[in-house]
Coordinates of C-alpha atoms in Angstrom, one line a residue:
M2 CA -25.6 9.0 16.4
I3 CA -22.4 8.7 18.5
F4 CA -21.2 12.1 17.3
S5 CA -23.3 15.1 16.5
G6 CA -22.3 17.1 13.4
N7 CA -20.5 19.6 15.4
K8 CA -18.5 17.0 17.5
W9 CA -17.7 15.1 14.3
S10 CA -16.3 18.3 12.8
Q11 CA -14.3 19.0 15.9
M12 CA -12.8 15.5 15.9
I13 CA -11.7 15.8 12.3
K14 CA -10.1 19.2 13.0
F15 CA -8.4 17.8 16.0
C16 CA -6.9 14.8 14.1
V17 CA -5.8 17.0 11.3
R18 CA -4.1 19.5 13.6
L19 CA -2.5 16.7 15.6
V20 CA -0.9 15.2 12.6
Q21 CA 0.1 18.5 11.1
R22 CA 1.8 19.5 14.4
W23 CA 3.5 16.2 15.4
L24 CA 4.0 14.0 12.3
P25 CA 7.5 14.8 10.8
E26 CA 8.6 14.3 7.2
P27 CA 8.5 10.5 6.4
F28 CA 12.3 10.2 6.4
I29 CA 12.5 11.7 9.9
F30 CA 9.7 9.3 11.0
A31 CA 11.7 6.4 9.7
I32 CA 14.8 7.6 11.7
L33 CA 12.7 8.0 14.9
L34 CA 11.2 4.5 14.5
T35 CA 14.8 3.1 14.1
F36 CA 15.8 4.6 17.5
V37 CA 12.5 3.5 19.2
A38 CA 13.0 -0.1 17.9
A39 CA 16.6 -0.1 19.1
L40 CA 15.9 1.3 22.5
V41 CA 13.0 -1.1 23.1
A42 CA 14.9 -4.2 21.8
M43 CA 17.9 -3.8 24.1
P44 CA 16.1 -4.2 27.5
L45 CA 13.3 -6.5 26.3
C46 CA 15.5 -8.9 24.3
H47 CA 18.6 -8.5 26.5
Q48 CA 20.6 -7.4 23.5
S49 CA 23.7 -5.2 23.7
P50 CA 23.9 -2.0 21.7
L51 CA 26.5 -3.7 19.4
E52 CA 24.1 -6.5 18.7
V53 CA 21.3 -4.1 17.8
V54 CA 23.5 -2.1 15.5
E55 CA 24.6 -5.3 13.8
H56 CA 21.0 -6.4 13.3
W57 CA 20.2 -3.0 11.9
G58 CA 23.2 -3.1 9.5
D59 CA 22.5 -6.6 8.4
G60 CA 18.9 -5.6 7.5
V61 CA 19.6 -2.4 5.7
W62 CA 20.0 -4.0 2.2
N63 CA 17.3 -6.7 2.6
L64 CA 14.6 -4.6 0.8
L65 CA 16.7 -3.6 -2.3
E66 CA 14.7 -5.9 -4.6
F67 CA 11.4 -4.8 -3.1
A68 CA 12.4 -1.1 -3.2
M69 CA 13.2 -1.4 -6.9
Q70 CA 9.8 -3.0 -7.5
M71 CA 8.0 -0.2 -5.6
A72 CA 9.9 2.4 -7.6
L73 CA 9.0 0.7 -10.9
V74 CA 5.3 0.4 -9.8
L75 CA 5.3 4.2 -9.2
V76 CA 7.2 5.1 -12.4
C77 CA 5.6 2.6 -14.8
G78 CA 2.2 3.3 -13.4
S79 CA 2.7 7.1 -13.7
T80 CA 4.1 6.7 -17.2
L81 CA 1.1 4.6 -18.3
A82 CA -1.3 7.2 -16.8
A83 CA 0.4 9.8 -19.0
A84 CA -0.5 8.0 -22.2
P85 CA -3.0 10.1 -24.2
V86 CA -5.8 7.4 -24.4
I87 CA -5.5 6.6 -20.7
K88 CA -5.7 10.3 -19.7
R89 CA -8.8 10.7 -21.9
G90 CA -10.5 7.7 -20.2
I91 CA -9.6 8.8 -16.6
N92 CA -10.7 12.4 -17.4
A93 CA -14.1 11.1 -18.7
M94 CA -14.6 9.1 -15.4
A95 CA -13.6 12.1 -13.4
R96 CA -16.5 14.1 -14.8
L97 CA -19.1 11.5 -13.5
P98 CA -19.5 12.8 -9.9
Q99 CA -21.8 15.8 -9.6
S100 CA -20.8 17.0 -6.2
A101 CA -17.7 17.1 -4.0
P102 CA -19.0 14.4 -1.6
A103 CA -19.8 12.2 -4.5
A104 CA -16.3 12.7 -5.9
I105 CA -14.8 11.6 -2.5
A106 CA -17.0 8.6 -2.4
L107 CA -16.2 7.5 -5.9
V108 CA -12.5 7.8 -5.4
T109 CA -12.7 5.8 -2.2
V110 CA -14.7 2.9 -3.8
V111 CA -12.5 2.8 -6.9
S112 CA -9.3 2.8 -4.9
A113 CA -10.6 0.1 -2.4
I114 CA -11.9 -2.3 -5.1
S115 CA -8.7 -1.8 -7.1
C116 CA -6.5 -2.5 -4.0
W117 CA -8.5 -5.6 -3.2
I118 CA -7.8 -6.9 -6.7
N119 CA -4.1 -6.0 -6.6
W120 CA -2.4 -3.6 -4.2
G121 CA 0.1 -2.2 -6.8
F122 CA -2.6 -1.5 -9.3
G123 CA -4.9 0.0 -6.8
L124 CA -2.3 2.3 -5.2
I125 CA -1.5 4.0 -8.5
V126 CA -5.0 3.9 -10.0
G127 CA -6.6 5.6 -6.9
V128 CA -4.3 8.6 -6.7
V129 CA -4.2 9.1 -10.5
F130 CA -8.0 9.1 -10.5
A131 CA -8.0 11.5 -7.6
K132 CA -5.8 13.9 -9.4
A133 CA -8.0 13.8 -12.5
I134 CA -11.0 14.7 -10.4
A135 CA -9.1 17.6 -8.8
R136 CA -8.4 18.9 -12.3
Q137 CA -12.1 18.8 -13.1
R138 CA -13.6 20.1 -9.9
S139 CA -12.5 23.1 -7.8
D140 CA -14.9 22.4 -4.9
V141 CA -13.2 19.2 -3.7
D142 CA -10.6 19.4 -0.8
Y143 CA -7.4 18.0 -2.4
R144 CA -5.9 16.7 0.8
L145 CA -9.0 14.6 1.6
L146 CA -9.3 13.5 -2.0
I147 CA -5.8 12.0 -1.9
A148 CA -6.4 10.6 1.6
S149 CA -9.5 8.9 0.2
A150 CA -7.5 7.4 -2.6
Y151 CA -5.0 6.0 -0.1
S152 CA -7.6 4.8 2.4
G153 CA -8.6 2.0 0.1
F154 CA -5.2 0.5 0.7
V155 CA -6.6 -0.9 4.0
V156 CA -8.2 -3.9 2.3
W157 CA -5.1 -4.9 0.4
H158 CA -4.0 -7.8 2.6
A159 CA -7.6 -9.1 2.7
G160 CA -7.7 -9.2 -1.1
T161 CA -6.4 -11.4 -3.9
S162 CA -2.8 -10.0 -3.7
G163 CA -2.5 -10.4 0.1
S164 CA 1.0 -11.9 0.6
I165 CA 0.1 -14.0 3.7
P166 CA -3.0 -15.8 2.5
L167 CA -1.2 -16.4 -0.9
T168 CA 1.8 -17.9 1.0
M169 CA -0.5 -20.1 3.1
A170 CA -2.1 -21.4 -0.1
T171 CA 1.2 -22.4 -1.7
P172 CA 2.2 -26.0 -1.2
G173 CA 5.7 -27.1 -0.3
E174 CA 8.0 -27.8 2.6
S175 CA 8.7 -24.1 3.2
L176 CA 5.2 -23.7 4.6
A177 CA 5.8 -26.2 7.4
M178 CA 9.3 -24.7 8.0
A179 CA 7.9 -21.1 8.2
T180 CA 5.2 -22.1 10.7
D181 CA 7.4 -24.4 12.8
G182 CA 5.4 -27.4 11.7
A183 CA 2.0 -26.0 12.6
L184 CA 0.9 -26.0 8.9
T185 CA 1.8 -29.2 7.0
S186 CA -0.6 -28.7 4.1
P187 CA -1.7 -25.5 2.3
V188 CA -4.7 -23.5 3.4
P189 CA -7.0 -22.9 0.4
M190 CA -8.1 -19.3 -0.3
S191 CA -11.7 -20.4 0.3
Q192 CA -10.8 -20.4 4.0
T193 CA -8.9 -17.1 4.0
I194 CA -9.6 -14.4 1.3
F195 CA -12.9 -15.9 0.0
D196 CA -14.2 -17.0 3.4
W197 CA -17.6 -15.3 3.8
H198 CA -16.5 -13.8 7.2
N199 CA -13.6 -12.0 5.4
L200 CA -15.7 -10.9 2.5
V201 CA -18.3 -9.4 4.8
T202 CA -15.6 -7.6 6.8
V203 CA -14.1 -6.2 3.5
L204 CA -17.5 -5.0 2.5
F205 CA -18.2 -3.2 5.7
V206 CA -14.7 -1.7 5.8
I207 CA -15.2 -0.3 2.3
M208 CA -18.6 1.1 3.3
G209 CA -17.1 2.5 6.5
I210 CA -14.3 4.4 4.9
T211 CA -16.6 5.6 2.1
V212 CA -19.1 7.1 4.6
A213 CA -16.3 8.5 6.8
N214 CA -14.4 10.1 3.9
T215 CA -17.6 11.6 2.6
L216 CA -18.6 13.1 5.9
M217 CA -15.1 14.5 6.4
H218 CA -15.4 16.8 3.5
P219 CA -15.6 20.4 4.8
K220 CA -18.6 22.6 3.9
Q221 CA -16.3 25.6 3.8
G222 CA -12.6 26.3 3.8
V223 CA -11.9 23.7 1.1
L224 CA -8.2 23.4 0.2
T225 CA -7.6 23.2 -3.5
I226 CA -4.5 23.2 -5.5
D227 CA -3.3 25.1 -8.6
P228 CA -4.4 23.1 -11.6
A229 CA -1.0 23.9 -13.2
L230 CA 0.7 21.7 -10.5
L231 CA -1.6 18.8 -11.4
K232 CA -0.8 18.9 -15.1
D233 CA 0.4 15.5 -16.3
N234 CA 3.8 15.1 -17.7
D235 CA 3.2 15.2 -21.4
N236 CA 5.5 13.6 -23.8
I237 CA 8.2 15.5 -25.5
V238 CA 7.5 14.6 -29.1
T239 CA 10.2 15.5 -31.6
E240 CA 8.9 15.4 -35.1
V241 CA 11.6 14.5 -37.7
S242 CA 10.9 14.6 -41.4
S243 CA 10.8 11.1 -42.9
T244 CA 13.4 12.3 -45.5
T245 CA 15.9 13.4 -42.9
K246 CA 15.6 10.6 -40.4
T247 CA 18.8 8.8 -39.5
P248 CA 18.8 5.1 -38.9
A249 CA 19.0 5.7 -35.2
Q250 CA 16.0 8.1 -35.3
R251 CA 14.0 5.5 -37.3
L252 CA 14.6 3.0 -34.5
E253 CA 13.7 5.5 -31.8
Q254 CA 10.4 6.2 -33.5
S255 CA 9.6 2.6 -34.5
R256 CA 6.3 1.4 -33.1
L257 CA 7.2 -2.1 -34.1
L258 CA 9.9 -2.2 -31.4
S259 CA 7.4 -1.2 -28.8
W260 CA 4.9 -3.8 -29.9
L261 CA 7.5 -6.5 -30.0
V262 CA 8.7 -5.8 -26.4
A263 CA 5.1 -5.6 -25.3
L264 CA 4.3 -9.0 -27.0
M265 CA 7.2 -10.6 -25.1
L266 CA 6.0 -9.3 -21.8
V267 CA 2.4 -10.5 -22.5
A268 CA 3.7 -13.9 -23.6
Y269 CA 5.7 -14.3 -20.4
L270 CA 2.6 -13.3 -18.3
V271 CA 0.4 -15.8 -20.1
I272 CA 3.0 -18.6 -19.5
H273 CA 3.5 -17.5 -15.9
L274 CA -0.2 -17.2 -14.9
A275 CA -2.1 -19.6 -17.2
V276 CA 0.4 -22.4 -17.9
N277 CA 2.4 -22.4 -14.6
D278 CA -0.8 -21.5 -12.6
A279 CA 1.1 -18.8 -10.6
S280 CA -0.5 -15.7 -9.0
L281 CA -0.2 -12.2 -10.2
D282 CA 2.5 -10.7 -8.0
I283 CA 4.1 -7.2 -8.0
G284 CA 6.4 -8.2 -10.9
G285 CA 3.4 -9.1 -13.0
V286 CA 1.8 -5.8 -12.3
I287 CA 4.9 -3.9 -13.4
M288 CA 5.0 -5.9 -16.6
I289 CA 1.4 -5.1 -17.3
F290 CA 2.1 -1.4 -16.7
L291 CA 5.2 -1.5 -18.9
A292 CA 3.6 -3.4 -21.8
L293 CA 0.5 -1.1 -21.9
G294 CA 2.7 2.0 -21.6
L295 CA 4.9 1.0 -24.5
V296 CA 1.9 0.3 -26.7
L297 CA -0.2 3.3 -25.8
H298 CA 2.6 5.9 -26.1
R299 CA 3.3 7.1 -29.6
T300 CA 6.9 5.8 -30.0
P301 CA 9.6 4.2 -27.9
V302 CA 11.4 7.5 -27.5
D303 CA 8.1 9.1 -26.3
Y304 CA 7.9 6.4 -23.6
V305 CA 11.5 7.1 -22.6
H306 CA 10.7 10.8 -22.2
A307 CA 7.6 10.2 -20.1
F308 CA 9.4 7.6 -18.0
G309 CA 12.2 10.0 -17.3
K310 CA 9.8 12.7 -16.0
A311 CA 8.0 10.1 -13.8
T312 CA 11.2 9.0 -12.1
T313 CA 11.5 12.1 -10.0
G314 CA 8.7 10.8 -7.7
A315 CA 10.7 7.8 -6.7
A316 CA 13.3 9.7 -4.5
G317 CA 11.5 9.0 -1.2
I318 CA 11.3 5.2 -1.9
I319 CA 15.0 5.0 -2.7
L320 CA 16.0 7.0 0.4
Q321 CA 13.7 5.5 3.0
F322 CA 13.3 1.8 2.2
P323 CA 16.8 0.9 3.4
F324 CA 16.0 2.4 6.8
Y325 CA 12.8 0.4 7.1
A326 CA 14.8 -2.7 6.1
G327 CA 17.1 -1.8 9.0
I328 CA 14.2 -1.5 11.4
M329 CA 13.0 -4.9 10.3
G330 CA 16.5 -6.2 11.0
I331 CA 16.2 -4.9 14.6
V332 CA 12.7 -6.3 15.2
T333 CA 13.6 -9.8 13.8
G334 CA 17.2 -10.0 14.9
V335 CA 18.0 -12.7 17.5
G336 CA 21.0 -12.0 19.8
V337 CA 22.8 -14.2 22.3
S338 CA 19.6 -14.2 24.4
G339 CA 17.8 -16.2 21.7
I340 CA 14.8 -13.9 21.4
S341 CA 13.7 -11.2 19.1
L342 CA 11.6 -8.1 19.6
G343 CA 8.9 -9.5 17.3
G344 CA 8.9 -12.7 19.2
V345 CA 8.5 -10.9 22.5
M346 CA 5.4 -9.0 21.1
A347 CA 3.9 -12.2 19.8
N348 CA 4.4 -14.1 23.0
A349 CA 2.9 -11.3 25.0
C350 CA -0.3 -11.6 22.8
I351 CA -0.5 -15.3 23.3
Q352 CA -0.2 -15.2 27.1
V353 CA -3.5 -13.3 27.5
S354 CA -5.5 -15.0 24.8
N355 CA -8.3 -17.6 24.6
S356 CA -9.9 -19.2 21.6
V357 CA -12.3 -16.3 21.1
T358 CA -9.9 -13.4 21.8
Y359 CA -6.9 -14.9 20.1
P360 CA -7.7 -13.6 16.6
L361 CA -8.5 -10.1 17.9
L362 CA -5.2 -9.9 19.9
T363 CA -3.3 -11.4 17.0
F364 CA -4.7 -8.6 14.8
L365 CA -3.7 -5.9 17.3
C366 CA -0.2 -7.4 17.8
A367 CA 0.3 -7.4 14.0
A368 CA -1.0 -3.8 13.8
V369 CA 1.6 -2.6 16.3
L370 CA 4.3 -4.7 14.6
N371 CA 3.4 -3.2 11.3
L372 CA 4.5 0.3 12.4
F373 CA 8.0 -1.1 12.6
V374 CA 7.8 -3.8 10.0
P375 CA 5.5 -2.6 7.2
S376 CA 5.9 -5.7 5.1
G377 CA 3.8 -8.9 4.8
G378 CA 6.9 -10.9 4.3
G379 CA 8.4 -9.4 7.4
H380 CA 5.2 -10.2 9.4
W381 CA 5.3 -13.8 8.1
A382 CA 8.9 -14.3 9.2
V383 CA 8.2 -12.9 12.7
Q384 CA 4.8 -14.2 13.5
A385 CA 4.2 -17.4 11.5
P386 CA 6.4 -19.7 13.7
I387 CA 4.8 -18.5 16.9
M388 CA 1.2 -17.5 16.1
F389 CA 0.1 -20.6 14.1
T390 CA 1.4 -23.0 16.7
A391 CA -0.4 -21.1 19.5
G392 CA -3.5 -20.9 17.4
A393 CA -3.5 -24.6 16.8
N394 CA -3.1 -25.2 20.6
L395 CA -6.1 -23.0 21.2
G396 CA -8.2 -24.7 18.5
V397 CA -8.3 -21.6 16.3
D398 CA -8.7 -22.2 12.6
P399 CA -5.4 -21.5 10.7
G400 CA -7.2 -19.5 8.1
L401 CA -8.5 -17.1 10.7
T402 CA -5.1 -16.8 12.3
G403 CA -3.6 -15.9 8.9
M404 CA -6.2 -13.4 8.1
A405 CA -5.9 -11.8 11.6
I406 CA -2.2 -11.2 10.9
S407 CA -3.1 -9.9 7.4
W408 CA -5.7 -7.4 8.6
G409 CA -3.3 -6.2 11.3
D410 CA -0.6 -5.8 8.6
A411 CA -3.0 -3.7 6.5
W412 CA -4.8 -1.7 9.2
T413 CA -2.0 0.5 10.5
N414 CA -0.8 1.2 6.9
L415 CA -3.3 4.0 7.2
I416 CA -1.0 5.9 9.5
Q417 CA 2.3 4.5 8.3
P418 CA 4.0 6.7 5.6
F419 CA 6.0 3.8 4.2
W420 CA 3.3 2.7 1.8
A421 CA 2.0 6.2 1.1
L422 CA 5.2 7.3 -0.5
P423 CA 4.3 6.4 -4.1
A424 CA 0.9 8.0 -3.7
L425 CA 2.3 11.1 -2.1
A426 CA 4.9 11.4 -4.8
I427 CA 2.3 11.4 -7.5
A428 CA 0.0 13.7 -5.6
R429 CA 2.9 16.1 -4.7
L430 CA 1.8 16.2 -1.1
D431 CA 3.5 15.5 2.3
A432 CA 2.4 12.7 4.6
K433 CA 1.1 15.2 7.2
D434 CA -1.3 16.5 4.5
I435 CA -3.3 13.3 4.5
M436 CA -2.6 11.4 7.7
G437 CA -5.0 13.4 9.8
Y438 CA -7.9 12.1 7.6
C439 CA -6.4 8.6 7.6
L440 CA -6.3 8.7 11.4
I441 CA -10.1 9.0 11.3
D442 CA -10.3 6.1 8.9
L443 CA -8.1 4.1 11.2
L444 CA -10.5 4.5 14.1
V445 CA -13.6 3.7 12.0
T446 CA -12.1 0.6 10.3
G447 CA -10.5 -0.5 13.6
V448 CA -14.0 -0.9 15.1
I449 CA -15.2 -2.8 12.1
I450 CA -12.2 -5.2 11.8
C451 CA -12.2 -5.9 15.6
A452 CA -15.9 -6.9 15.4
G453 CA -15.2 -9.0 12.4
M454 CA -12.4 -10.9 14.2
L455 CA -14.6 -11.6 17.2
L456 CA -17.6 -12.7 15.1
W457 CA -15.3 -15.0 13.0
A458 CA -13.9 -16.6 16.1
M459 CA -17.3 -17.4 17.7

């Protein structure tokens, strides 16, 4: 073993203390990243302070649609989880593990598989399931439990909802334009998501985080949480005698209205996915959450009450996403010099690469860039025109180049509070409560992914 039990425990404590001491509130973290990106962009890209400020301001509102989608994922997912039948099912599953380590392992696996299938679904399912286990067991460390639920997020971009491989598989002129002519035909998912190299890497990553999370559970000094704080938001049901109902109250308590809206949502999804052969995107996930929530809650007004209670958790998303959009503006902004910060980072990676090391260095470049641009679409805009051309010149398979970017985009999400905001809102924790454990997962998965990139390139 590389670490003895005592050294492993010391390493865990060190990472937890490090994050607790130095990681500020996520909003402060976003502000600091803004200034770091600005101060780095000015000398490296030969941009003036006014250019950097202009890029920041132009980018601030570029994530409004996505921010709304993330808020709805959080709120609709939480509202669905508050439905009585869903709560009963989750609570039944939460009684399955017979020990604290088994609970940690189960949460990790459920979260990872769910995130591989769809990131929006997995992000909500993992933390809701973790909270249910915390209500059932008083011997499980709550911080580690939520960290385990979030750790499964690392396989998102290597799964069926990964934005980069899905974009690569979509035919059209936009693919050639985005890659500066390096890709003139789509790359099938059999060469990206479902390539055996990627599937094996995903399997070993899931195994790695499951083992690591299980071993991190303390034998003593377990931090639990007051079960009252974990109580789900129950619906406020107002019973009205059928003889005294007004027309408005009859509409508010009409299950038919809920079913009709749900039917419309399902009909659209069938047309979108089956007839138009489209992929399940974040909008589709929201529609599924919304349709199921409307059907499973007692009446439309019950759904409204549950939805209203769930919206309080979306405050962090609404506040911080514009700042991250501004950071993306700084990283991707091109001034009079004709270069961007993202382009400088990508070119630095290319200059020291060969056909074997290129995927690994592309992964590491994407991982660093992800701290400033935590968005698959942002990575695609910055790296696609440069990395696919360079990869083609080196003879690297485009599917491998795309997955190297995707893995880099996913890996540092483990220590980037941006994506953790919905989970933290549901769990009622701060980023510093879980990021120490996620730092350990970052180190473990980093070794696995780097090995996977090198083996795939050989």
